[in-house]
Tab-separated table of C-alpha atoms and ligand atoms in Angstrom:
chain	number	residue	atom	x	y	z
A	1	MET	CA	-78.456	79.388	-31.309
A	2	ASN	CA	-78.034	75.739	-32.154
A	3	THR	CA	-80.729	75.194	-34.754
A	4	THR	CA	-79.838	73.985	-38.246
A	5	GLY	CA	-81.539	75.565	-41.264
A	6	PHE	CA	-82.030	73.828	-44.592
A	7	ILE	CA	-81.993	75.935	-47.758
A	8	PHE	CA	-83.220	74.560	-51.081
A	9	ASP	CA	-82.485	75.857	-54.552
A	10	LEU	CA	-85.587	75.474	-56.760
A	11	ASP	CA	-84.797	74.806	-60.420
A	12	GLY	CA	-83.071	71.436	-60.792
A	13	VAL	CA	-83.387	70.586	-57.087
A	14	ILE	CA	-87.125	70.642	-56.331
A	15	VAL	CA	-88.461	70.586	-59.897
A	16	ASP	CA	-86.915	69.959	-63.303
A	17	THR	CA	-87.742	73.330	-64.818
A	18	ALA	CA	-84.488	73.421	-66.816
A	19	LYS	CA	-86.382	71.734	-69.668
A	20	TYR	CA	-88.915	74.592	-69.773
A	21	HIS	CA	-86.194	77.247	-69.555
A	22	TYR	CA	-84.537	75.414	-72.467
A	23	LEU	CA	-87.702	75.375	-74.594
A	24	ALA	CA	-88.283	79.098	-74.010
A	25	TRP	CA	-84.644	80.081	-74.717
A	26	LYS	CA	-84.581	77.767	-77.763
A	27	LYS	CA	-87.690	79.438	-79.198
A	28	LEU	CA	-86.121	82.878	-78.827
A	29	ALA	CA	-82.755	81.655	-80.163
A	30	ASP	CA	-84.473	80.173	-83.263
A	31	GLU	CA	-86.267	83.472	-83.821
A	32	LEU	CA	-82.929	85.312	-83.634
A	33	GLY	CA	-81.142	82.740	-85.812
A	34	ILE	CA	-78.749	81.783	-82.986
A	35	GLU	CA	-77.823	78.118	-82.602
A	36	PHE	CA	-78.702	76.926	-79.096
A	37	THR	CA	-78.399	73.329	-77.926
A	38	LYS	CA	-79.249	71.426	-74.739
A	39	GLU	CA	-75.523	71.504	-73.947
A	40	ASP	CA	-75.540	75.307	-74.257
A	41	ASN	CA	-78.471	75.334	-71.809
A	42	GLU	CA	-76.177	73.824	-69.142
A	43	GLN	CA	-74.412	77.167	-68.690
A	44	PHE	CA	-77.782	78.820	-68.010
A	45	LYS	CA	-78.377	76.776	-64.846
A	46	GLY	CA	-78.370	78.906	-61.692
A	47	VAL	CA	-77.783	82.024	-63.798
A	48	SER	CA	-80.157	85.020	-63.743
A	49	ARG	CA	-82.522	85.634	-66.660
A	50	LYS	CA	-80.653	88.817	-67.600
A	51	ARG	CA	-77.288	87.063	-67.656
A	52	CYS	CA	-78.753	84.179	-69.703
A	53	LEU	CA	-79.895	86.602	-72.412
A	54	GLU	CA	-76.497	88.326	-72.360
A	55	ILE	CA	-74.807	84.931	-72.884
A	56	LEU	CA	-77.235	84.022	-75.699
A	57	LEU	CA	-76.543	87.309	-77.505
A	58	GLU	CA	-72.775	86.842	-76.987
A	59	MET	CA	-73.120	83.372	-78.570
A	60	GLY	CA	-74.807	84.954	-81.587
A	61	GLY	CA	-72.345	87.849	-81.715
A	62	ARG	CA	-75.232	90.290	-81.346
A	63	SER	CA	-75.388	93.618	-79.554
A	64	VAL	CA	-78.824	95.202	-79.171
A	65	SER	CA	-80.517	98.283	-77.710
A	66	GLN	CA	-81.701	98.209	-74.092
A	67	GLU	CA	-85.282	98.411	-75.338
A	68	GLN	CA	-84.882	95.341	-77.548
A	69	PHE	CA	-83.058	93.489	-74.749
A	70	ASP	CA	-85.918	94.166	-72.325
A	71	ALA	CA	-88.522	93.086	-74.896
A	72	TRP	CA	-86.746	89.734	-75.420
A	73	MET	CA	-86.522	89.213	-71.640
A	74	VAL	CA	-90.304	89.646	-71.443
A	75	GLU	CA	-90.904	87.404	-74.460
A	76	LYS	CA	-88.755	84.595	-73.033
A	77	ASN	CA	-90.453	84.814	-69.655
A	78	GLU	CA	-93.964	84.791	-71.121
A	79	ASP	CA	-93.087	81.679	-73.055
A	80	TYR	CA	-91.583	80.075	-69.925
A	81	LEU	CA	-94.691	80.958	-67.890
A	82	ALA	CA	-96.896	79.227	-70.468
A	83	HIS	CA	-94.985	75.987	-69.696
A	84	ILE	CA	-95.134	76.601	-65.912
A	85	GLU	CA	-98.888	77.086	-66.133
A	86	LYS	CA	-99.294	73.338	-66.822
A	87	MET	CA	-97.141	72.165	-63.894
A	88	ASP	CA	-98.539	70.158	-60.994
A	89	ALA	CA	-97.283	68.072	-58.044
A	90	SER	CA	-96.338	65.205	-60.381
A	91	GLU	CA	-93.316	67.295	-61.434
A	92	ILE	CA	-91.728	67.375	-57.979
A	93	LEU	CA	-88.419	65.497	-58.279
A	94	PRO	CA	-88.236	62.051	-56.574
A	95	ASP	CA	-88.152	62.046	-52.754
A	96	VAL	CA	-88.054	65.860	-52.443
A	97	ALA	CA	-91.494	65.871	-50.801
A	98	LYS	CA	-90.384	63.074	-48.450
A	99	VAL	CA	-87.349	65.094	-47.313
A	100	LEU	CA	-89.390	68.290	-46.876
A	101	GLU	CA	-92.015	66.376	-44.886
A	102	HIS	CA	-89.327	64.853	-42.650
A	103	LEU	CA	-87.681	68.227	-41.959
A	104	LYS	CA	-91.042	69.865	-41.343
A	105	SER	CA	-92.129	67.138	-38.920
A	106	ASN	CA	-88.924	67.857	-36.926
A	107	LYS	CA	-89.801	71.581	-36.960
A	108	THR	CA	-86.596	72.336	-38.883
A	109	PRO	CA	-86.398	75.842	-40.394
A	110	ILE	CA	-86.664	75.608	-44.201
A	111	ALA	CA	-85.910	78.301	-46.799
A	112	LEU	CA	-85.918	78.612	-50.555
A	113	GLY	CA	-82.811	80.245	-52.061
A	114	SER	CA	-83.343	80.645	-55.795
A	115	ALA	CA	-82.246	82.968	-58.611
A	116	SER	CA	-85.690	82.686	-60.192
A	117	LYS	CA	-88.234	85.493	-60.139
A	118	ASN	CA	-90.928	82.857	-60.738
A	119	ALA	CA	-90.231	80.818	-57.589
A	120	ARG	CA	-93.497	81.516	-55.751
A	121	PRO	CA	-95.884	80.644	-58.601
A	122	ILE	CA	-93.931	77.428	-59.238
A	123	LEU	CA	-94.076	76.358	-55.561
A	124	GLU	CA	-97.796	77.159	-55.565
A	125	LYS	CA	-98.337	75.095	-58.715
A	126	VAL	CA	-96.610	72.028	-57.246
A	127	LYS	CA	-98.240	72.647	-53.843
A	128	LEU	CA	-95.032	72.938	-51.797
A	129	LEU	CA	-95.224	76.611	-50.772
A	130	SER	CA	-96.437	75.834	-47.242
A	131	TYR	CA	-93.239	73.907	-46.388
A	132	PHE	CA	-91.095	77.045	-46.591
A	133	ASP	CA	-90.624	79.419	-43.679
A	134	THR	CA	-89.146	81.977	-46.058
A	135	ILE	CA	-88.682	82.452	-49.791
A	136	VAL	CA	-85.579	84.284	-51.009
A	137	ASP	CA	-85.690	84.538	-54.802
A	138	GLY	CA	-84.575	86.627	-57.766
A	139	ASN	CA	-86.860	89.435	-56.602
A	140	SER	CA	-85.090	89.763	-53.242
A	141	VAL	CA	-81.411	89.794	-54.192
A	142	SER	CA	-79.116	92.318	-55.833
A	143	LYS	CA	-76.162	89.975	-56.422
A	144	ALA	CA	-76.493	86.698	-58.317
A	145	LYS	CA	-74.931	83.343	-57.350
A	146	PRO	CA	-71.963	82.649	-56.960
A	147	ASP	CA	-72.335	85.629	-54.617
A	148	PRO	CA	-73.546	84.242	-51.256
A	149	GLU	CA	-76.176	87.011	-50.792
A	150	VAL	CA	-79.234	84.834	-51.514
A	151	PHE	CA	-78.233	82.219	-48.919
A	152	LEU	CA	-77.088	84.762	-46.311
A	153	ILE	CA	-80.466	86.532	-46.523
A	154	ALA	CA	-82.194	83.146	-46.186
A	155	ALA	CA	-80.146	82.347	-43.037
A	156	GLN	CA	-80.956	85.750	-41.585
A	157	GLN	CA	-84.661	85.318	-42.286
A	158	LEU	CA	-84.627	81.855	-40.700
A	159	ASN	CA	-82.737	83.346	-37.748
A	160	VAL	CA	-80.078	80.650	-38.087
A	161	ALA	CA	-76.306	81.278	-38.143
A	162	PRO	CA	-74.844	80.779	-41.670
A	163	ASP	CA	-72.471	78.041	-40.483
A	164	ARG	CA	-75.535	76.150	-39.178
A	165	CYS	CA	-77.155	76.094	-42.642
A	166	VAL	CA	-77.232	73.270	-45.176
A	167	VAL	CA	-77.769	74.118	-48.878
A	168	PHE	CA	-79.083	71.816	-51.633
A	169	GLU	CA	-77.896	72.970	-55.074
A	170	ASP	CA	-77.632	71.591	-58.623
A	171	ALA	CA	-75.555	74.423	-60.127
A	172	VAL	CA	-71.808	75.078	-59.885
A	173	ALA	CA	-72.532	78.772	-59.157
A	174	GLY	CA	-74.905	77.725	-56.359
A	175	ILE	CA	-72.358	75.429	-54.699
A	176	ALA	CA	-69.797	78.258	-54.903
A	177	ALA	CA	-72.349	80.617	-53.277
A	178	ALA	CA	-73.060	78.154	-50.442
A	179	ASN	CA	-69.342	77.613	-49.840
A	180	ALA	CA	-68.719	81.388	-49.835
A	181	ALA	CA	-71.470	81.700	-47.211
A	182	GLU	CA	-69.594	79.043	-45.160
A	183	MET	CA	-72.615	76.754	-45.220
A	184	VAL	CA	-72.641	72.973	-45.717
A	185	SER	CA	-73.090	72.473	-49.477
A	186	ILE	CA	-74.863	69.446	-50.910
A	187	GLY	CA	-74.567	68.920	-54.655
A	188	ILE	CA	-77.581	67.343	-56.362
A	189	GLY	CA	-76.504	66.011	-59.763
A	190	GLU	CA	-73.228	64.891	-61.273
A	191	SER	CA	-70.443	64.766	-58.689
A	192	ASP	CA	-67.704	65.475	-61.235
A	193	VAL	CA	-69.476	68.744	-62.149
A	194	LEU	CA	-70.337	69.646	-58.540
A	195	HIS	CA	-67.026	68.487	-57.054
A	196	GLU	CA	-66.701	71.646	-54.914
A	197	ALA	CA	-69.676	70.490	-52.799
A	198	ASP	CA	-69.151	69.111	-49.274
A	199	HIS	CA	-71.429	66.145	-50.113
A	200	ASN	CA	-72.717	64.798	-53.436
A	201	PHE	CA	-75.851	62.890	-54.403
A	202	THR	CA	-77.345	62.166	-57.812
A	203	ASP	CA	-80.806	62.951	-56.478
A	204	PHE	CA	-82.819	62.892	-53.227
A	205	THR	CA	-83.546	59.150	-53.489
A	206	GLU	CA	-79.883	58.644	-52.498
A	207	ILE	CA	-80.183	60.742	-49.338
A	208	ASP	CA	-80.827	58.823	-46.176
A	209	LEU	CA	-82.969	60.670	-43.617
A	210	THR	CA	-80.502	59.673	-40.890
A	211	PHE	CA	-77.805	61.590	-42.827
A	212	LEU	CA	-79.973	64.725	-42.641
A	213	ASP	CA	-80.646	64.151	-38.939
A	214	ALA	CA	-76.902	63.856	-38.343
A	215	LEU	CA	-76.310	67.160	-40.160
A	216	ALA	CA	-79.100	68.796	-38.160
A	217	ASN	CA	-77.686	67.593	-34.859
A	218	LYS	CA	-73.961	68.090	-35.438
B	301	BG6	C1	-82.434	79.687	-61.902
B	301	BG6	C2	-82.331	78.773	-63.106
B	301	BG6	O1	-82.951	78.990	-60.808
B	301	BG6	O2	-83.296	80.784	-62.193
B	301	BG6	C3	-81.847	79.565	-64.315
B	301	BG6	O3	-81.421	77.728	-62.820
B	301	BG6	C4	-82.775	80.744	-64.556
B	301	BG6	O4	-81.789	78.732	-65.429
B	301	BG6	C5	-82.870	81.599	-63.290
B	301	BG6	O5	-82.299	81.533	-65.628
B	301	BG6	C6	-83.828	82.777	-63.431
B	301	BG6	O6	-85.120	82.284	-63.561
B	301	BG6	P1	-86.389	83.141	-63.943
B	301	BG6	O7	-87.544	82.236	-63.615
B	301	BG6	O8	-86.382	84.375	-63.071
B	301	BG6	O9	-86.281	83.498	-65.392
B	302	MG	MG1	-80.779	75.212	-59.753
C-alpha cells in the first residue's frame, strides 16, 4: 500500500469558523456574567464543545448541575448554527479549494478529521462535501484531540497506512494528535504556536502544489 492520504481539519483550516464559535461563546458568557475575550477563545480551538463549556465555567468559577450544563451546550450550539446558516463558498479560506481540486484531480484519498459535530452541514454550506472520501467528526470519535483517534479512524477509512497520511491542522492539540498518530503534520497558522508540526505555513497560499506532490510521492 503506497498511497498517501490527506486529512484536513475543518475549523481554522478550511473555513474561519472560530469567529462564529467566539460570538456564540461570548453571548453565553455575557449571559452568565463571565468575562470572555478573543484571547480566551484561542484555548477553545480544536477543543470539543463539552470541554469548551467546562473551561468557560472554570473561568467563571461556576459549578452547575448536569441539566443546566446540557441546556447551555444546546443554547451555544443553536446560536452557532444561526451563524453557520448564513455561510457560503465565499468563506472558504484562500487556496483551500485549489489544493482540494489538485488532490482530487490526482485521485488522492481525502478525509476530514474534525472535532466538530457540525462538520457535514458546514461542508455542505460551502459546497466542499463532495471532495471528501470520508468524514470523521465529533460524532464519530470517543477521544478528543490530542488523542490520535480521529486521524487513525480517518486513515483506516481511507485504507491508507497512518505513516502515509498528511494532516493539515491549525490547533496545537491537532498537531499533537497527528504526531501521536505518526502522520506528517502540517501546521496552518503561526509557526511559533504550532512549532511541533513537521512543516509550517501561514495559510494555503504559501503551499506550493509541487510540495504536496513530493509528499504524496515520497
Ligand atoms: C473544533 C473547533 O473544530 O470543533 C472548536 O476548533 C470547537 O473550537 C469544536 O469547539 C467542536 O465544535 P462543534 O461544532 O461540535 O461545537
Ligand atoms: Mg481547527
